[in-house]
Amino acid sequence: MASDWLDRIHWNPDGLIAVVTQEAGSGRVLTVAWANREALQRTAETGEAHYWSRSRRKLWRKGEESGHVQKVRAIRADCDQDAVLLEVEQVGGIACHTGRHSCFYLELRDGSWVEVDPVLKDPETMYGK
Amino acid sequence: MASDWLDRIHWNPDGLIAVVTQEAGSGRVLTVAWANREALQRTAETGEAHYWSRSRRKLWRKGEESGHVQKVRAIRADCDQDAVLLEVEQVGGIACHTGRHSCFYLELRDGSWVEVDPVLKDPETMYGK
């Protein structure tokens, strides 16, 4: 596949772009992560979401350990080409390493963050520890 | 309002956090922008989305020029507290400075970015130029 589309991305000084991942159907925003050029290229080529792990400093195929792969239905970019939106099917229904559906499980209520979504699976089980 | 919740945010080295803004009801992701502490505090206090404009280096009340204000229905944070999700009602139905509903109007098709959403309002009209 030609990669001209990758040349149109405005990478930040670290060579990364912010990636919002949204569940097809429900519309739930699952995660915000980062991709470098290779991660985005592999996402397009394989149809599975790849990111750049800033903490581990490595390419990361989402679900490589947990099995909770994200199957990509669409890839969008914004007007400034400095953010990407992935529309995905979330295998296993769990996107968060805490075992929740979405990483955005904290909601601001009366000036405090409250956990509003349940843990669906024990993280220790998810990662086989 | 107490601001302990702001102390739990993991600001990046520039004092910013990525903010994904999603339309209530439709679930459409409208924008990805950035907020500093003041922007997030004002968002919570006023119920209208405020961001930090990195290009103009100033606090920015969304819609201050166009009238396309975002009325905030919920504020969420993710598991690492390094991204925020705003659920908003988009006044005027236009979030993008190009006059489109969402900033994510480019979709990757056959290796090229294609504009898949229409311009709803001429930007020159929007900004009164």
PDB file of C-alpha atoms in Angstrom:
ATOM      1  CA  MET A   1       0.000   0.000   0.000  1.00  0.00           C
ATOM      2  CA  ALA A   2       1.296   3.476  -0.827  1.00  0.00           C
ATOM      3  CA  SER A   3       2.225   5.468   2.244  1.00  0.00           C
ATOM      4  CA  ASP A   4       1.681   9.014   0.966  1.00  0.00           C
ATOM      5  CA  TRP A   5      -1.137   9.262   3.484  1.00  0.00           C
ATOM      6  CA  LEU A   6       1.430   8.891   6.266  1.00  0.00           C
ATOM      7  CA  ASP A   7       3.363  11.845   4.871  1.00  0.00           C
ATOM      8  CA  ARG A   8       0.319  14.053   5.393  1.00  0.00           C
ATOM      9  CA  ILE A   9       0.276  13.357   9.138  1.00  0.00           C
ATOM     10  CA  HIS A  10       1.652  16.092  11.357  1.00  0.00           C
ATOM     11  CA  TRP A  11       3.815  14.134  13.759  1.00  0.00           C
ATOM     12  CA  ASN A  12       4.742  15.824  17.021  1.00  0.00           C
ATOM     13  CA  PRO A  13       8.403  16.481  17.882  1.00  0.00           C
ATOM     14  CA  ASP A  14       8.631  12.908  19.229  1.00  0.00           C
ATOM     15  CA  GLY A  15       7.335  11.514  15.924  1.00  0.00           C
ATOM     16  CA  LEU A  16       3.962  10.611  17.440  1.00  0.00           C
ATOM     17  CA  ILE A  17       0.306  11.390  16.865  1.00  0.00           C
ATOM     18  CA  ALA A  18      -2.576  11.133  19.338  1.00  0.00           C
ATOM     19  CA  VAL A  19      -4.986   8.313  18.525  1.00  0.00           C
ATOM     20  CA  VAL A  20      -8.545   8.205  19.831  1.00  0.00           C
ATOM     21  CA  THR A  21     -10.136   4.790  19.587  1.00  0.00           C
ATOM     22  CA  GLN A  22     -13.886   4.500  19.460  1.00  0.00           C
ATOM     23  CA  GLU A  23     -16.032   1.392  19.497  1.00  0.00           C
ATOM     24  CA  ALA A  24     -18.101   0.821  16.369  1.00  0.00           C
ATOM     25  CA  GLY A  25     -21.774   0.518  17.198  1.00  0.00           C
ATOM     26  CA  SER A  26     -21.758   1.787  20.770  1.00  0.00           C
ATOM     27  CA  GLY A  27     -19.729   4.896  19.947  1.00  0.00           C
ATOM     28  CA  ARG A  28     -17.946   4.554  23.278  1.00  0.00           C
ATOM     29  CA  VAL A  29     -14.518   6.172  23.391  1.00  0.00           C
ATOM     30  CA  LEU A  30     -12.286   3.355  24.591  1.00  0.00           C
ATOM     31  CA  THR A  31      -8.762   4.748  24.729  1.00  0.00           C
ATOM     32  CA  VAL A  32      -6.474   7.618  23.899  1.00  0.00           C
ATOM     33  CA  ALA A  33      -3.023   6.412  22.934  1.00  0.00           C
ATOM     34  CA  TRP A  34      -0.140   7.361  20.666  1.00  0.00           C
ATOM     35  CA  ALA A  35       1.145   6.044  17.364  1.00  0.00           C
ATOM     36  CA  ASN A  36       4.366   6.531  15.484  1.00  0.00           C
ATOM     37  CA  ARG A  37       4.620   6.076  11.734  1.00  0.00           C
ATOM     38  CA  GLU A  38       5.219   2.343  11.951  1.00  0.00           C
ATOM     39  CA  ALA A  39       2.290   1.807  14.319  1.00  0.00           C
ATOM     40  CA  LEU A  40      -0.093   3.628  12.022  1.00  0.00           C
ATOM     41  CA  GLN A  41       1.193   1.825   8.951  1.00  0.00           C
ATOM     42  CA  ARG A  42       0.787  -1.565  10.620  1.00  0.00           C
ATOM     43  CA  THR A  43      -2.695  -0.601  11.797  1.00  0.00           C
ATOM     44  CA  ALA A  44      -3.693   0.097   8.204  1.00  0.00           C
ATOM     45  CA  GLU A  45      -1.968  -2.951   6.765  1.00  0.00           C
ATOM     46  CA  THR A  46      -3.102  -5.533   9.296  1.00  0.00           C
ATOM     47  CA  GLY A  47      -6.500  -4.136  10.261  1.00  0.00           C
ATOM     48  CA  GLU A  48      -5.557  -4.419  13.923  1.00  0.00           C
ATOM     49  CA  ALA A  49      -4.779  -1.423  16.116  1.00  0.00           C
ATOM     50  CA  HIS A  50      -1.102  -0.820  16.821  1.00  0.00           C
ATOM     51  CA  TYR A  51       0.232   1.910  19.080  1.00  0.00           C
ATOM     52  CA  TRP A  52       3.510   3.229  20.379  1.00  0.00           C
ATOM     53  CA  SER A  53       3.894   2.603  24.084  1.00  0.00           C
ATOM     54  CA  ARG A  54       5.557   5.686  25.500  1.00  0.00           C
ATOM     55  CA  SER A  55       6.221   4.002  28.858  1.00  0.00           C
ATOM     56  CA  ARG A  56       7.753   0.849  27.361  1.00  0.00           C
ATOM     57  CA  ARG A  57       9.184   2.673  24.327  1.00  0.00           C
ATOM     58  CA  LYS A  58       8.086  -0.021  21.917  1.00  0.00           C
ATOM     59  CA  LEU A  59       5.582  -0.816  19.229  1.00  0.00           C
ATOM     60  CA  TRP A  60       2.528  -2.375  20.766  1.00  0.00           C
ATOM     61  CA  ARG A  61      -0.135  -4.454  19.078  1.00  0.00           C
ATOM     62  CA  LYS A  62      -3.199  -3.837  21.207  1.00  0.00           C
ATOM     63  CA  GLY A  63      -4.250  -7.108  22.826  1.00  0.00           C
ATOM     64  CA  GLU A  64      -0.960  -8.876  22.213  1.00  0.00           C
ATOM     65  CA  GLU A  65      -0.943 -10.069  25.824  1.00  0.00           C
ATOM     66  CA  SER A  66      -4.586  -9.916  26.843  1.00  0.00           C
ATOM     67  CA  GLY A  67      -6.086 -11.113  23.561  1.00  0.00           C
ATOM     68  CA  HIS A  68      -8.251  -7.997  23.545  1.00  0.00           C
ATOM     69  CA  VAL A  69      -7.381  -7.080  19.983  1.00  0.00           C
ATOM     70  CA  GLN A  70      -9.031  -4.106  18.267  1.00  0.00           C
ATOM     71  CA  LYS A  71     -10.255  -4.848  14.736  1.00  0.00           C
ATOM     72  CA  VAL A  72     -10.158  -1.632  12.751  1.00  0.00           C
ATOM     73  CA  ARG A  73     -13.244  -0.647  10.773  1.00  0.00           C
ATOM     74  CA  ALA A  74     -12.178   2.882   9.803  1.00  0.00           C
ATOM     75  CA  ILE A  75      -9.257   5.253  10.166  1.00  0.00           C
ATOM     76  CA  ARG A  76      -9.950   8.972  10.262  1.00  0.00           C
ATOM     77  CA  ALA A  77      -7.799  12.075  10.671  1.00  0.00           C
ATOM     78  CA  ASP A  78      -8.776  15.536  11.783  1.00  0.00           C
ATOM     79  CA  CYS A  79      -8.590  18.879   9.989  1.00  0.00           C
ATOM     80  CA  ASP A  80      -5.013  19.532  11.137  1.00  0.00           C
ATOM     81  CA  GLN A  81      -3.910  15.926  10.645  1.00  0.00           C
ATOM     82  CA  ASP A  82      -2.562  15.942  14.166  1.00  0.00           C
ATOM     83  CA  ALA A  83      -5.008  13.442  15.619  1.00  0.00           C
ATOM     84  CA  VAL A  84      -6.317  10.102  14.383  1.00  0.00           C
ATOM     85  CA  LEU A  85      -9.629   8.427  15.149  1.00  0.00           C
ATOM     86  CA  LEU A  86      -9.876   4.649  14.904  1.00  0.00           C
ATOM     87  CA  GLU A  87     -13.262   3.008  14.719  1.00  0.00           C
ATOM     88  CA  VAL A  88     -12.846  -0.512  16.042  1.00  0.00           C
ATOM     89  CA  GLU A  89     -14.538  -3.684  17.071  1.00  0.00           C
ATOM     90  CA  GLN A  90     -13.201  -4.389  20.561  1.00  0.00           C
ATOM     91  CA  VAL A  91     -12.579  -8.105  20.939  1.00  0.00           C
ATOM     92  CA  GLY A  92     -13.620  -9.302  24.397  1.00  0.00           C
ATOM     93  CA  GLY A  93     -15.367  -6.008  25.093  1.00  0.00           C
ATOM     94  CA  ILE A  94     -12.479  -4.835  27.269  1.00  0.00           C
ATOM     95  CA  ALA A  95     -10.124  -2.063  26.202  1.00  0.00           C
ATOM     96  CA  CYS A  96      -8.653  -1.012  29.552  1.00  0.00           C
ATOM     97  CA  HIS A  97      -5.800  -2.738  31.356  1.00  0.00           C
ATOM     98  CA  THR A  98      -7.895  -2.426  34.540  1.00  0.00           C
ATOM     99  CA  GLY A  99     -10.389  -4.891  33.037  1.00  0.00           C
ATOM    100  CA  ARG A 100     -12.997  -2.261  32.176  1.00  0.00           C
ATOM    101  CA  HIS A 101     -14.759  -1.717  28.876  1.00  0.00           C
ATOM    102  CA  SER A 102     -13.276   1.754  28.385  1.00  0.00           C
ATOM    103  CA  CYS A 103     -10.337   3.554  29.937  1.00  0.00           C
ATOM    104  CA  PHE A 104     -12.609   6.542  30.600  1.00  0.00           C
ATOM    105  CA  TYR A 105     -14.250   5.146  33.703  1.00  0.00           C
ATOM    106  CA  LEU A 106     -13.625   8.167  35.940  1.00  0.00           C
ATOM    107  CA  GLU A 107     -16.321  10.814  35.942  1.00  0.00           C
ATOM    108  CA  LEU A 108     -16.156  14.179  37.664  1.00  0.00           C
ATOM    109  CA  ARG A 109     -18.995  14.471  40.183  1.00  0.00           C
ATOM    110  CA  ASP A 110     -19.195  17.239  42.773  1.00  0.00           C
ATOM    111  CA  GLY A 111     -15.525  18.009  42.351  1.00  0.00           C
ATOM    112  CA  SER A 112     -14.219  14.444  42.644  1.00  0.00           C
ATOM    113  CA  TRP A 113     -13.344  11.664  40.230  1.00  0.00           C
ATOM    114  CA  VAL A 114     -15.738   8.766  40.715  1.00  0.00           C
ATOM    115  CA  GLU A 115     -15.346   5.286  39.197  1.00  0.00           C
ATOM    116  CA  VAL A 116     -18.555   4.879  37.242  1.00  0.00           C
ATOM    117  CA  ASP A 117     -17.888   1.737  35.170  1.00  0.00           C
ATOM    118  CA  PRO A 118     -17.417  -1.779  36.541  1.00  0.00           C
ATOM    119  CA  VAL A 119     -14.391  -4.047  36.257  1.00  0.00           C
ATOM    120  CA  LEU A 120     -15.507  -6.810  33.887  1.00  0.00           C
ATOM    121  CA  LYS A 121     -12.502  -9.060  34.261  1.00  0.00           C
ATOM    122  CA  ASP A 122      -9.741  -9.360  36.842  1.00  0.00           C
ATOM    123  CA  PRO A 123      -6.552  -7.904  35.324  1.00  0.00           C
ATOM    124  CA  GLU A 124      -4.525 -10.739  36.830  1.00  0.00           C
ATOM    125  CA  THR A 125      -6.621 -13.194  34.852  1.00  0.00           C
ATOM    126  CA  MET A 126      -6.366 -11.024  31.731  1.00  0.00           C
ATOM    127  CA  TYR A 127      -2.610 -11.035  31.745  1.00  0.00           C
ATOM    128  CA  GLY A 128      -2.259 -14.620  32.889  1.00  0.00           C
ATOM    129  CA  LYS A 129      -0.376 -13.803  36.063  1.00  0.00           C
TER     130      LYS A 129
ATOM    131  CA  MET B   1     -15.497  24.186  43.890  1.00  0.00           C
ATOM    132  CA  ALA B   2     -12.550  22.264  45.328  1.00  0.00           C
ATOM    133  CA  SER B   3      -9.811  21.610  42.792  1.00  0.00           C
ATOM    134  CA  ASP B   4      -8.286  18.444  44.234  1.00  0.00           C
ATOM    135  CA  TRP B   5      -9.536  16.703  41.101  1.00  0.00           C
ATOM    136  CA  LEU B   6      -7.169  18.884  39.064  1.00  0.00           C
ATOM    137  CA  ASP B   7      -4.246  17.712  41.188  1.00  0.00           C
ATOM    138  CA  ARG B   8      -4.939  14.130  40.106  1.00  0.00           C
ATOM    139  CA  ILE B   9      -4.440  14.998  36.434  1.00  0.00           C
ATOM    140  CA  HIS B  10      -1.121  13.986  34.916  1.00  0.00           C
ATOM    141  CA  TRP B  11      -0.165  17.105  32.986  1.00  0.00           C
ATOM    142  CA  ASN B  12       2.432  16.694  30.264  1.00  0.00           C
ATOM    143  CA  PRO B  13       5.736  18.593  30.446  1.00  0.00           C
ATOM    144  CA  ASP B  14       3.976  21.604  28.868  1.00  0.00           C
ATOM    145  CA  GLY B  15       1.295  21.542  31.571  1.00  0.00           C
ATOM    146  CA  LEU B  16      -1.335  20.234  29.165  1.00  0.00           C
ATOM    147  CA  ILE B  17      -3.656  17.262  28.831  1.00  0.00           C
ATOM    148  CA  ALA B  18      -5.265  15.857  25.690  1.00  0.00           C
ATOM    149  CA  VAL B  19      -9.027  16.413  25.574  1.00  0.00           C
ATOM    150  CA  VAL B  20     -11.349  14.357  23.392  1.00  0.00           C
ATOM    151  CA  THR B  21     -14.731  15.940  22.884  1.00  0.00           C
ATOM    152  CA  GLN B  22     -17.679  13.777  21.990  1.00  0.00           C
ATOM    153  CA  GLU B  23     -21.207  14.812  21.110  1.00  0.00           C
ATOM    154  CA  ALA B  24     -23.884  13.631  23.514  1.00  0.00           C
ATOM    155  CA  GLY B  25     -26.528  11.596  21.754  1.00  0.00           C
ATOM    156  CA  SER B  26     -24.795  10.981  18.429  1.00  0.00           C
ATOM    157  CA  GLY B  27     -21.563   9.813  20.055  1.00  0.00           C
ATOM    158  CA  ARG B  28     -19.605  11.522  17.275  1.00  0.00           C
ATOM    159  CA  VAL B  29     -16.059  12.466  18.224  1.00  0.00           C
ATOM    160  CA  LEU B  30     -15.904  16.159  17.377  1.00  0.00           C
ATOM    161  CA  THR B  31     -12.418  17.343  18.290  1.00  0.00           C
ATOM    162  CA  VAL B  32      -9.159  16.516  19.964  1.00  0.00           C
ATOM    163  CA  ALA B  33      -7.657  19.544  21.669  1.00  0.00           C
ATOM    164  CA  TRP B  34      -5.540  20.425  24.683  1.00  0.00           C
ATOM    165  CA  ALA B  35      -6.304  21.942  28.059  1.00  0.00           C
ATOM    166  CA  ASN B  36      -4.141  23.436  30.755  1.00  0.00           C
ATOM    167  CA  ARG B  37      -5.216  23.584  34.377  1.00  0.00           C
ATOM    168  CA  GLU B  38      -7.101  26.855  33.960  1.00  0.00           C
ATOM    169  CA  ALA B  39      -8.939  25.627  30.867  1.00  0.00           C
ATOM    170  CA  LEU B  40     -10.118  22.497  32.633  1.00  0.00           C
ATOM    171  CA  GLN B  41     -11.125  24.399  35.739  1.00  0.00           C
ATOM    172  CA  ARG B  42     -13.140  26.901  33.710  1.00  0.00           C
ATOM    173  CA  THR B  43     -14.747  24.070  31.775  1.00  0.00           C
ATOM    174  CA  ALA B  44     -15.966  22.548  35.027  1.00  0.00           C
ATOM    175  CA  GLU B  45     -17.024  25.850  36.573  1.00  0.00           C
ATOM    176  CA  THR B  46     -18.827  27.348  33.590  1.00  0.00           C
ATOM    177  CA  GLY B  47     -20.174  24.210  31.923  1.00  0.00           C
ATOM    178  CA  GLU B  48     -18.707  25.378  28.616  1.00  0.00           C
ATOM    179  CA  ALA B  49     -15.665  23.784  26.997  1.00  0.00           C
ATOM    180  CA  HIS B  50     -12.434  25.721  27.347  1.00  0.00           C
ATOM    181  CA  TYR B  51      -9.136  24.686  25.767  1.00  0.00           C
ATOM    182  CA  TRP B  52      -5.578  25.892  25.498  1.00  0.00           C
ATOM    183  CA  SER B  53      -4.739  26.953  21.982  1.00  0.00           C
ATOM    184  CA  ARG B  54      -1.201  25.769  21.336  1.00  0.00           C
ATOM    185  CA  SER B  55      -0.919  27.807  18.131  1.00  0.00           C
ATOM    186  CA  ARG B  56      -2.178  31.049  19.659  1.00  0.00           C
ATOM    187  CA  ARG B  57      -0.779  30.278  23.121  1.00  0.00           C
ATOM    188  CA  LYS B  58      -3.897  31.415  24.896  1.00  0.00           C
ATOM    189  CA  LEU B  59      -6.934  30.188  26.757  1.00  0.00           C
ATOM    190  CA  TRP B  60      -9.741  29.593  24.338  1.00  0.00           C
ATOM    191  CA  ARG B  61     -13.437  29.344  25.085  1.00  0.00           C
ATOM    192  CA  LYS B  62     -14.726  27.113  22.295  1.00  0.00           C
ATOM    193  CA  GLY B  63     -17.147  29.102  20.157  1.00  0.00           C
ATOM    194  CA  GLU B  64     -16.040  32.502  21.425  1.00  0.00           C
ATOM    195  CA  GLU B  65     -15.851  33.763  17.825  1.00  0.00           C
ATOM    196  CA  SER B  66     -18.156  31.429  15.925  1.00  0.00           C
ATOM    197  CA  GLY B  67     -20.853  31.099  18.580  1.00  0.00           C
ATOM    198  CA  HIS B  68     -20.440  27.323  18.335  1.00  0.00           C
ATOM    199  CA  VAL B  69     -20.147  26.840  22.062  1.00  0.00           C
ATOM    200  CA  GLN B  70     -19.914  23.352  23.587  1.00  0.00           C
ATOM    201  CA  LYS B  71     -22.191  22.800  26.590  1.00  0.00           C
ATOM    202  CA  VAL B  72     -20.595  20.208  28.825  1.00  0.00           C
ATOM    203  CA  ARG B  73     -22.733  17.303  30.014  1.00  0.00           C
ATOM    204  CA  ALA B  74     -19.964  15.181  31.559  1.00  0.00           C
ATOM    205  CA  ILE B  75     -16.238  15.260  32.202  1.00  0.00           C
ATOM    206  CA  ARG B  76     -14.379  11.981  32.286  1.00  0.00           C
ATOM    207  CA  ALA B  77     -10.729  11.005  32.742  1.00  0.00           C
ATOM    208  CA  ASP B  78      -8.956   7.826  31.760  1.00  0.00           C
ATOM    209  CA  CYS B  79      -7.158   5.211  33.845  1.00  0.00           C
ATOM    210  CA  ASP B  80      -3.846   7.088  33.725  1.00  0.00           C
ATOM    211  CA  GLN B  81      -5.460  10.508  34.143  1.00  0.00           C
ATOM    212  CA  ASP B  82      -3.548  11.692  31.120  1.00  0.00           C
ATOM    213  CA  ALA B  83      -6.537  12.190  28.845  1.00  0.00           C
ATOM    214  CA  VAL B  84      -9.929  13.812  29.382  1.00  0.00           C
ATOM    215  CA  LEU B  85     -13.203  13.067  27.624  1.00  0.00           C
ATOM    216  CA  LEU B  86     -15.838  15.779  27.440  1.00  0.00           C
ATOM    217  CA  GLU B  87     -19.385  14.869  26.585  1.00  0.00           C
ATOM    218  CA  VAL B  88     -20.988  17.968  25.086  1.00  0.00           C
ATOM    219  CA  GLU B  89     -23.964  19.415  23.344  1.00  0.00           C
ATOM    220  CA  GLN B  90     -22.518  21.138  20.269  1.00  0.00           C
ATOM    221  CA  VAL B  91     -24.345  24.425  19.705  1.00  0.00           C
ATOM    222  CA  GLY B  92     -24.948  24.999  16.000  1.00  0.00           C
ATOM    223  CA  GLY B  93     -23.958  21.428  15.189  1.00  0.00           C
ATOM    224  CA  ILE B  94     -20.549  22.576  13.969  1.00  0.00           C
ATOM    225  CA  ALA B  95     -17.337  21.847  15.874  1.00  0.00           C
ATOM    226  CA  CYS B  96     -14.735  22.288  13.126  1.00  0.00           C
ATOM    227  CA  HIS B  97     -13.287  25.601  11.974  1.00  0.00           C
ATOM    228  CA  THR B  98     -13.794  24.322   8.397  1.00  0.00           C
ATOM    229  CA  GLY B  99     -17.559  24.480   8.964  1.00  0.00           C
ATOM    230  CA  ARG B 100     -18.004  20.744   9.359  1.00  0.00           C
ATOM    231  CA  HIS B 101     -19.807  18.880  12.135  1.00  0.00           C
ATOM    232  CA  SER B 102     -16.647  17.123  13.310  1.00  0.00           C
ATOM    233  CA  CYS B 103     -12.964  17.765  12.753  1.00  0.00           C
ATOM    234  CA  PHE B 104     -12.562  14.094  11.815  1.00  0.00           C
ATOM    235  CA  TYR B 105     -13.829  14.411   8.266  1.00  0.00           C
ATOM    236  CA  LEU B 106     -10.870  12.708   6.580  1.00  0.00           C
ATOM    237  CA  GLU B 107     -11.155   8.964   6.125  1.00  0.00           C
ATOM    238  CA  LEU B 108      -8.456   6.650   4.842  1.00  0.00           C
ATOM    239  CA  ARG B 109      -9.678   4.873   1.714  1.00  0.00           C
ATOM    240  CA  ASP B 110      -7.395   2.862  -0.563  1.00  0.00           C
ATOM    241  CA  GLY B 111      -4.330   4.565   0.847  1.00  0.00           C
ATOM    242  CA  SER B 112      -5.581   8.163   0.574  1.00  0.00           C
ATOM    243  CA  TRP B 113      -7.329  10.606   2.849  1.00  0.00           C
ATOM    244  CA  VAL B 114     -10.796  11.359   1.500  1.00  0.00           C
ATOM    245  CA  GLU B 115     -13.107  14.132   2.735  1.00  0.00           C
ATOM    246  CA  VAL B 116     -16.209  12.228   3.740  1.00  0.00           C
ATOM    247  CA  ASP B 117     -18.253  14.852   5.592  1.00  0.00           C
ATOM    248  CA  PRO B 118     -19.786  17.979   4.067  1.00  0.00           C
ATOM    249  CA  VAL B 119     -19.100  21.611   4.898  1.00  0.00           C
ATOM    250  CA  LEU B 120     -22.278  22.795   6.633  1.00  0.00           C
ATOM    251  CA  LYS B 121     -21.411  26.486   6.838  1.00  0.00           C
ATOM    252  CA  ASP B 122     -18.921  28.694   5.026  1.00  0.00           C
ATOM    253  CA  PRO B 123     -16.077  29.455   7.465  1.00  0.00           C
ATOM    254  CA  GLU B 124     -15.994  33.069   6.266  1.00  0.00           C
ATOM    255  CA  THR B 125     -19.606  33.424   7.396  1.00  0.00           C
ATOM    256  CA  MET B 126     -18.859  31.616  10.666  1.00  0.00           C
ATOM    257  CA  TYR B 127     -16.119  34.008  11.641  1.00  0.00           C
ATOM    258  CA  GLY B 128     -17.836  37.106  10.302  1.00  0.00           C
ATOM    259  CA  LYS B 129     -15.125  37.924   7.795  1.00  0.00           C
TER     260      LYS B 129
END
